[in-house]
Coordinates of C-alpha atoms in Angstrom, one line a residue:
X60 CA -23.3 7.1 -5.3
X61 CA -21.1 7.0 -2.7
X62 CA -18.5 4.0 -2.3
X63 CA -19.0 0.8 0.0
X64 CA -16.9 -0.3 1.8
X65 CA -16.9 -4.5 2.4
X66 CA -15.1 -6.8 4.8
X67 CA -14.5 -10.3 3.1
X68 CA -17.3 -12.6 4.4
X69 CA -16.2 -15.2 6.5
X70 CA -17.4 -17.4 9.5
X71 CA -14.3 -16.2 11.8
X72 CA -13.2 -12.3 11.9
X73 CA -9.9 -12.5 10.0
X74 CA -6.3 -10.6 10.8
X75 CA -4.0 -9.2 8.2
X76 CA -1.0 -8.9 10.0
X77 CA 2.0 -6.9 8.6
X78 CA 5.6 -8.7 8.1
X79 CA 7.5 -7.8 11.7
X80 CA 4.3 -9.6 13.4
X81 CA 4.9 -13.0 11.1
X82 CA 8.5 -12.6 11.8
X83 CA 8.7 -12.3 15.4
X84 CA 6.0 -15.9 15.9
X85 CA 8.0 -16.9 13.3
X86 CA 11.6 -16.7 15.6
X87 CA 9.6 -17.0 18.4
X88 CA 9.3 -13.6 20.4
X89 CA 5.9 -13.4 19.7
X90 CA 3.3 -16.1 20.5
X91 CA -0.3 -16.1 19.8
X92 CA -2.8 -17.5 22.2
X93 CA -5.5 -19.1 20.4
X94 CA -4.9 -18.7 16.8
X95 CA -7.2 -20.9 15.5
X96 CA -10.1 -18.1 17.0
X97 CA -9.4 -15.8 13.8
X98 CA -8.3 -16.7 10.6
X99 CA -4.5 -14.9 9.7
X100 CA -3.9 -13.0 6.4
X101 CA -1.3 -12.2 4.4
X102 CA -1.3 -10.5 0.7
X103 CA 1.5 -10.7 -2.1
X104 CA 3.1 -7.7 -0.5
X105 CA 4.6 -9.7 2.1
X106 CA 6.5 -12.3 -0.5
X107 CA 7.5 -8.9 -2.1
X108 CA 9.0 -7.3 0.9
X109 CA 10.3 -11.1 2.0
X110 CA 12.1 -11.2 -1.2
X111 CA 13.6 -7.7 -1.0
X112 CA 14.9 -8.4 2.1
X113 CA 15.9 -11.8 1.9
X114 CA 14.5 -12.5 5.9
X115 CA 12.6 -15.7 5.9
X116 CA 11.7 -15.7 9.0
X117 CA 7.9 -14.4 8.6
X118 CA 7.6 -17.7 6.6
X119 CA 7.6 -20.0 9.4
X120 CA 5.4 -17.2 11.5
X121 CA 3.2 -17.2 8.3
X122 CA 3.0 -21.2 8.5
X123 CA 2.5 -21.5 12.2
X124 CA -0.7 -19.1 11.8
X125 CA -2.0 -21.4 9.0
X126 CA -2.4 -17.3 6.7
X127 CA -4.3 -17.3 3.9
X128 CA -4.2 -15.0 1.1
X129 CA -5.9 -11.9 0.2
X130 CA -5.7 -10.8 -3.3
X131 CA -7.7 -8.7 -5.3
X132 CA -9.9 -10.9 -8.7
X133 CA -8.4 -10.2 -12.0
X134 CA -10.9 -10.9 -14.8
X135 CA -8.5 -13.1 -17.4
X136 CA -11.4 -13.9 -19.4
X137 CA -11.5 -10.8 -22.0
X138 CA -8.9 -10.3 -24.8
X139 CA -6.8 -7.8 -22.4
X140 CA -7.0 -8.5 -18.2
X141 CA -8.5 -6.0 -15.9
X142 CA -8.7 -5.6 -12.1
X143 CA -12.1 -6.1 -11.1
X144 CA -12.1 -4.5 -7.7
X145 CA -13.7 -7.4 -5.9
X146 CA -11.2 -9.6 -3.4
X147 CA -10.7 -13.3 -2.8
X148 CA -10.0 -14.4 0.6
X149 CA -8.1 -17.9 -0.8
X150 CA -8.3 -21.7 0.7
X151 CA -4.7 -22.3 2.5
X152 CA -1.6 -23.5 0.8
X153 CA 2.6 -23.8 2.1
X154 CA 3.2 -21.2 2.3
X155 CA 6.7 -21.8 0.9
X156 CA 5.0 -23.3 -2.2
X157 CA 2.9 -19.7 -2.7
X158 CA 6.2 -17.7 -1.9
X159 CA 8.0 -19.8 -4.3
X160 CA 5.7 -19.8 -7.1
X161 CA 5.6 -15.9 -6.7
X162 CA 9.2 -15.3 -6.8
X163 CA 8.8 -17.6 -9.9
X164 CA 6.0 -16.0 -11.8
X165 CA 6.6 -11.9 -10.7
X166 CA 8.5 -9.8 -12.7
X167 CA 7.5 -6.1 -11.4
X168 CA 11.4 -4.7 -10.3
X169 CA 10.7 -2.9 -13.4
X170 CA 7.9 -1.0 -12.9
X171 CA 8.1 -0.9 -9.3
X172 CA 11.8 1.3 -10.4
X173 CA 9.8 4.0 -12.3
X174 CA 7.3 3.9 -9.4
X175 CA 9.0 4.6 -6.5
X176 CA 11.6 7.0 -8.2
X177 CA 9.0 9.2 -8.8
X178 CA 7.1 8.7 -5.5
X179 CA 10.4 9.5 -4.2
X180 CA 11.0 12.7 -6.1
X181 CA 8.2 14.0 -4.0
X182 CA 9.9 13.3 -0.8
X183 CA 12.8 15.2 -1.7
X184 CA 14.7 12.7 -3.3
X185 CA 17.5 14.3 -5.6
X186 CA 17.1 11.3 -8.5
X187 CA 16.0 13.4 -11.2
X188 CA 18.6 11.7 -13.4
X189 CA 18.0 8.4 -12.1
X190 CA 14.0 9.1 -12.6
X191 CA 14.4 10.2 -16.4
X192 CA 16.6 7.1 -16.7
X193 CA 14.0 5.1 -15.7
X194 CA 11.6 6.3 -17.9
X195 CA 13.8 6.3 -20.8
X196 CA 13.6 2.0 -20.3
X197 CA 10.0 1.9 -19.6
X198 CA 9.0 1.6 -23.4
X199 CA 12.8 -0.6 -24.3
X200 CA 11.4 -2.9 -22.1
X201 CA 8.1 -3.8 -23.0
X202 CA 9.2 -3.4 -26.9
X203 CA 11.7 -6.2 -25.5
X204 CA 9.2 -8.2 -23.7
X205 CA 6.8 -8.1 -26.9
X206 CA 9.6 -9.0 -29.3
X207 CA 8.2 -11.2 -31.6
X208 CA 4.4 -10.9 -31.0
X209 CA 3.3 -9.0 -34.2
X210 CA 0.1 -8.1 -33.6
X211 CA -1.9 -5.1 -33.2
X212 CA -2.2 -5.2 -29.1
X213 CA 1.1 -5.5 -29.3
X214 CA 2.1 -2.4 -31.7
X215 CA -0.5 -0.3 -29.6
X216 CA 0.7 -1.3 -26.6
X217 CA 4.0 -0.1 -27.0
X218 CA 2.9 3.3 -29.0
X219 CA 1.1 4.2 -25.3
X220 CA 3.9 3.2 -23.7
X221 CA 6.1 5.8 -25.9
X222 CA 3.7 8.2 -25.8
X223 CA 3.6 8.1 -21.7
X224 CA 7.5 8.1 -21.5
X225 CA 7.8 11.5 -23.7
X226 CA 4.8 12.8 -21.1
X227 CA 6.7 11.8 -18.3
X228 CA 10.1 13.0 -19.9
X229 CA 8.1 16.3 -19.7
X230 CA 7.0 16.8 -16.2
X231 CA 10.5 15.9 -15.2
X232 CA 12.0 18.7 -17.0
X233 CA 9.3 21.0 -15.9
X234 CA 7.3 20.6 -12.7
X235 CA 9.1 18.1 -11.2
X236 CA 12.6 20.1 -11.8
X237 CA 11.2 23.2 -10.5
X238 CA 9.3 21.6 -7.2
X239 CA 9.7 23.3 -4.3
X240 CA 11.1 21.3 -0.8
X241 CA 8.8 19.5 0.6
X242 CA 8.2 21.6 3.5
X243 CA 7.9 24.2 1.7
X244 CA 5.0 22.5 -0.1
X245 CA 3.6 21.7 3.6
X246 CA 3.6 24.6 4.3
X247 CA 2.2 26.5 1.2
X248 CA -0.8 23.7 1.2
X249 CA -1.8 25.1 5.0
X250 CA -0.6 22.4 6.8
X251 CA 3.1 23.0 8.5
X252 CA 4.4 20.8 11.3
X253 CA 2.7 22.5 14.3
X254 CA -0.8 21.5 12.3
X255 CA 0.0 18.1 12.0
X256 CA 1.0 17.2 15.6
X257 CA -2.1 18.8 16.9
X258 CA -3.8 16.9 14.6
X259 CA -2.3 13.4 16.1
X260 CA -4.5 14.3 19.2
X261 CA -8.0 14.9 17.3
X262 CA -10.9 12.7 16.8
X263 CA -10.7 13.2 12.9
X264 CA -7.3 13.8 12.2
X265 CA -7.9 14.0 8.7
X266 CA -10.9 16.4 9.1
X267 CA -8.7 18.5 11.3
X268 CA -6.0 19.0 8.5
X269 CA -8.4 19.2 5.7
X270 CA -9.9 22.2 7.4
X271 CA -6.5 24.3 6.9
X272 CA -6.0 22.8 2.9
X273 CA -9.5 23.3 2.0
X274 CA -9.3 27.3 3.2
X275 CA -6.2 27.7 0.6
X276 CA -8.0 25.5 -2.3
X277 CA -11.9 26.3 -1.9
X278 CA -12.5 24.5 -5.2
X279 CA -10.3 20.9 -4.3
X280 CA -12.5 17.9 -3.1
X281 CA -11.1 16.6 0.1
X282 CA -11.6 12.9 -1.8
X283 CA -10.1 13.3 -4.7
X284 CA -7.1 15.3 -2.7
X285 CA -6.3 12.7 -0.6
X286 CA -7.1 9.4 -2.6
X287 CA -10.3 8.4 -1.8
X288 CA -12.2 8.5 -4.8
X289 CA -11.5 7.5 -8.7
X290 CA -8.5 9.9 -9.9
X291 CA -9.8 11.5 -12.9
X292 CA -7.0 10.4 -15.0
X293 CA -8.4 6.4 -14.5
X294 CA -11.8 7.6 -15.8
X295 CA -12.7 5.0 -19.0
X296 CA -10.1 2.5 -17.6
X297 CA -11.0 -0.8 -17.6
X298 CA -9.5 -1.1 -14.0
X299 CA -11.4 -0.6 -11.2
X300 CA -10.2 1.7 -8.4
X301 CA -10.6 -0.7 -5.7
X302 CA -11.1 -0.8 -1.7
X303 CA -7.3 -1.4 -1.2
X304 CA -6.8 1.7 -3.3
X305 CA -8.5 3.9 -2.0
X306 CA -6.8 3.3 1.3
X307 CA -3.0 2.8 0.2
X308 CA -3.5 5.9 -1.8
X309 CA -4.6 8.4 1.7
X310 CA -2.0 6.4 3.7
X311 CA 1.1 7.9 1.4
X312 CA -0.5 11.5 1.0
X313 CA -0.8 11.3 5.2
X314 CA 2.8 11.4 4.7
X315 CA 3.0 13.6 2.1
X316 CA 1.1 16.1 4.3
X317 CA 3.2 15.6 7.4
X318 CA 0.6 13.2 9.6
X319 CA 2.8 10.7 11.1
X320 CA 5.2 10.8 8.1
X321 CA 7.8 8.0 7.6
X322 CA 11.8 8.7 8.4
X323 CA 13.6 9.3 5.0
X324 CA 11.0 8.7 2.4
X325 CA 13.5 10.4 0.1
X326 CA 15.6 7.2 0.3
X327 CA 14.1 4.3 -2.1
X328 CA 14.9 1.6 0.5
X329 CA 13.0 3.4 2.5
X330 CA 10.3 4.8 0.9
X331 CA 9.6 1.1 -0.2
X332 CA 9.1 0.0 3.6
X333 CA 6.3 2.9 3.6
X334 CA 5.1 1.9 0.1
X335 CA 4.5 -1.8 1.6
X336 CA 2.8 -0.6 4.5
X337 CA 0.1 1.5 2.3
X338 CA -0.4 -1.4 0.6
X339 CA -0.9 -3.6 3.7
X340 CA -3.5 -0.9 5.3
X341 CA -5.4 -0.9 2.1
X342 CA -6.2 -4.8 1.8
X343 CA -6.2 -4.8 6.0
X344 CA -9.4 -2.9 5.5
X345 CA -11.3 -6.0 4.2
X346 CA -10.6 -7.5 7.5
X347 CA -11.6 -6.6 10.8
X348 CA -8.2 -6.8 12.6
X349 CA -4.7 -5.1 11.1
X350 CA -2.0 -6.0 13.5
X351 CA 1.7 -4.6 13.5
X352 CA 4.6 -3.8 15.9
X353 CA 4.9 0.1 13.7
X354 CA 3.1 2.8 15.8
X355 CA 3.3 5.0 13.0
X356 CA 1.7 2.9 10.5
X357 CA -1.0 2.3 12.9
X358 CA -1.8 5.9 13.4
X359 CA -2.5 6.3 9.9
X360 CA -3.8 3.0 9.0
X361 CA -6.4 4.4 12.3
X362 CA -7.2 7.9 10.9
X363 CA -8.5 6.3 7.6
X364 CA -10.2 3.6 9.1
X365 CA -12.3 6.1 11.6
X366 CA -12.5 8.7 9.1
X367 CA -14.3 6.5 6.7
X368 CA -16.4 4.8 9.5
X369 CA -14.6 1.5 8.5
X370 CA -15.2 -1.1 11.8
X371 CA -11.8 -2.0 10.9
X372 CA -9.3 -2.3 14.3
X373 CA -5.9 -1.3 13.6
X374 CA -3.8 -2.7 16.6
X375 CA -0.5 -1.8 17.9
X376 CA 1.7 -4.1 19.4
X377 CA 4.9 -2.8 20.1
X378 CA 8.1 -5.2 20.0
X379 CA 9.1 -6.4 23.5
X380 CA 12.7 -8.2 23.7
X381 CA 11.6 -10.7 25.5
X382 CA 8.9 -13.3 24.2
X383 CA 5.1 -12.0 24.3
X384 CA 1.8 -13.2 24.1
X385 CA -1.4 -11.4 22.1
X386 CA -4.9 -13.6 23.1
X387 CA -7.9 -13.3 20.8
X388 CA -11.2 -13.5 22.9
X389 CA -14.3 -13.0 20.9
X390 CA -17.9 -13.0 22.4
X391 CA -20.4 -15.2 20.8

């Protein structure tokens, strides 16, 4: 059975905005005419790239615009937690109080290190060192962080971890040592740089540069190449491979691929900036309006959106430096 896609249910079409839009009616630049016609959005992700950056800015934006939360339901009620794949479209709070009580309560840097020095491999990054070294304190730290629990989970839990390490530890000495450049890859995949700007002008873009990777790997499934369905490795997971995933996950291989790519994705500052705006695209998809001052986000975050029929609007306002205005009119 194929997948649904959903849009939260609400009584007013809702906006997920990215971070640049909070910050410029948060500073002013940008002022929205009849706010109270949609309800604004915002998602973890933005108190994560906030924090990074250490811009508060989109706070008072954020505040202004009254956002609410989206987050995706985690089930806390079995003996370990899983992600249920549904999505919770929360009552308003201060938004200082959520951002504080995030900072307070997240402690990801950690994984978020071993994530996006391997993401970055694949853009070219030369951090193989720094990428084994990362893996090497994958299993020290949760052995740290269950010091003192002695209990089964906990014994298991850190075997896996080991036992992913030393499988990591090997791709990194094999495959991932011995990649070719990225354009090569590009290239040998069907799809060089002449492919994907012809593609920016097409209906389907994604269609239109699965046609030339499909005629060099007959026996690939265009879904499971780009993101859209379960990866076979999460089969028997407890997690479910949700509606924000299977979006984030096609907006990075765009990339990958050469459609609208990011500048310097081999650069972990970077890369993160392109990370964040996956993420934003993916829970933007639950809404009917994604909003951002990034053309090239937009592009992608579009292709998806049409390619799966999603009614979602992906809007691109570009940053003017003098004050604007963006008016909401909605029909009855």
């Amino acid at each position: 059975m194929s997948f649904q896609y959903v849009w939260l249910n609400t009584d007013r079409p809702i906006v997920y905005a990215d971070l640049c839009i909070y910050r410029y009616v948060g500073n002013g630049d940008l002022e929205i005419i009849n706010p109270e016609a949609v309800y604004w959005a915002f998602s973890s992700n933005h108190f994560d790239e906030i924090r990074r950056g250490d811009n508060r800015d989109a706070l008072a934006g954020m505040e202004k615009l009254n956002a609410r939360e989206i987050s995706p339901i985690v089930d806390t009620s079995l003996p370990e937690w899983r992600i249920t794949g549904n999505y919770q479209f929360k009552e308003y709070r201060n938004i200082n109080d959520c951002f504080f009580e995030h900072c307070s309560n997240s402690n990801s840097q950690q994984h978020e290190s071993l994530l996006i020095s391997l993401l970055t491999n694949l853009f070219d990054a030369d951090n193989l060192h720094t990428l084994q070294e990362a893996i090497i304190e994958m299993p020290q730290s949760i052995e740290r962080l269950t010091n003192g629990i002695n209990n089964e989970k906990a014994n298991e839990l850190v075997a896996k971890s080991q036992e992913i390490a030393e499988s990591l530890l090997e791709l990194s000495n094999t495959e991932l040592a011995n990649l070719p450049a990225l354009k090569a890859r590009r290239k040998a995949m069907g799809v060089p740089s002449n492919i994907t700007q012809l593609a920016e002008n097409k209906n389907d873009p994604i269609e239109f540069i699965w046609q030339f990777i499909s005629s060099n790997y007959p026996n690939l499934e265009k879904d499971a190449f780009f993101g859209f369905s379960q990866p076979t490795e999460m089969k028997g997971s407890p997690h479910a491979y949700g509606q924000d995933n299977r979006i984030s996950t096609p907006h990075l291989l765009l990339s990958m691929v050469g459609f609208r790519p990011d500048k310097r994705m081999n650069d972990p500052d970077k890369f993160l900036n392109a990370f964040f705006d996956a993420q934003h695209a993916g829970l933007a998809s639950l809404c009917q309006f994604l909003i951002s001052a990034d053309n090239k986000f937009i592009k992608k975050a579009s292709a998806i959106y049409s390619h799966k029929q999603l009614s979602t609007i992906a809007l691109y306002a570009p940053y003017k430096p003098k004050s604007y205005k963006i008016q909401f009119k909605l029909n009855d």
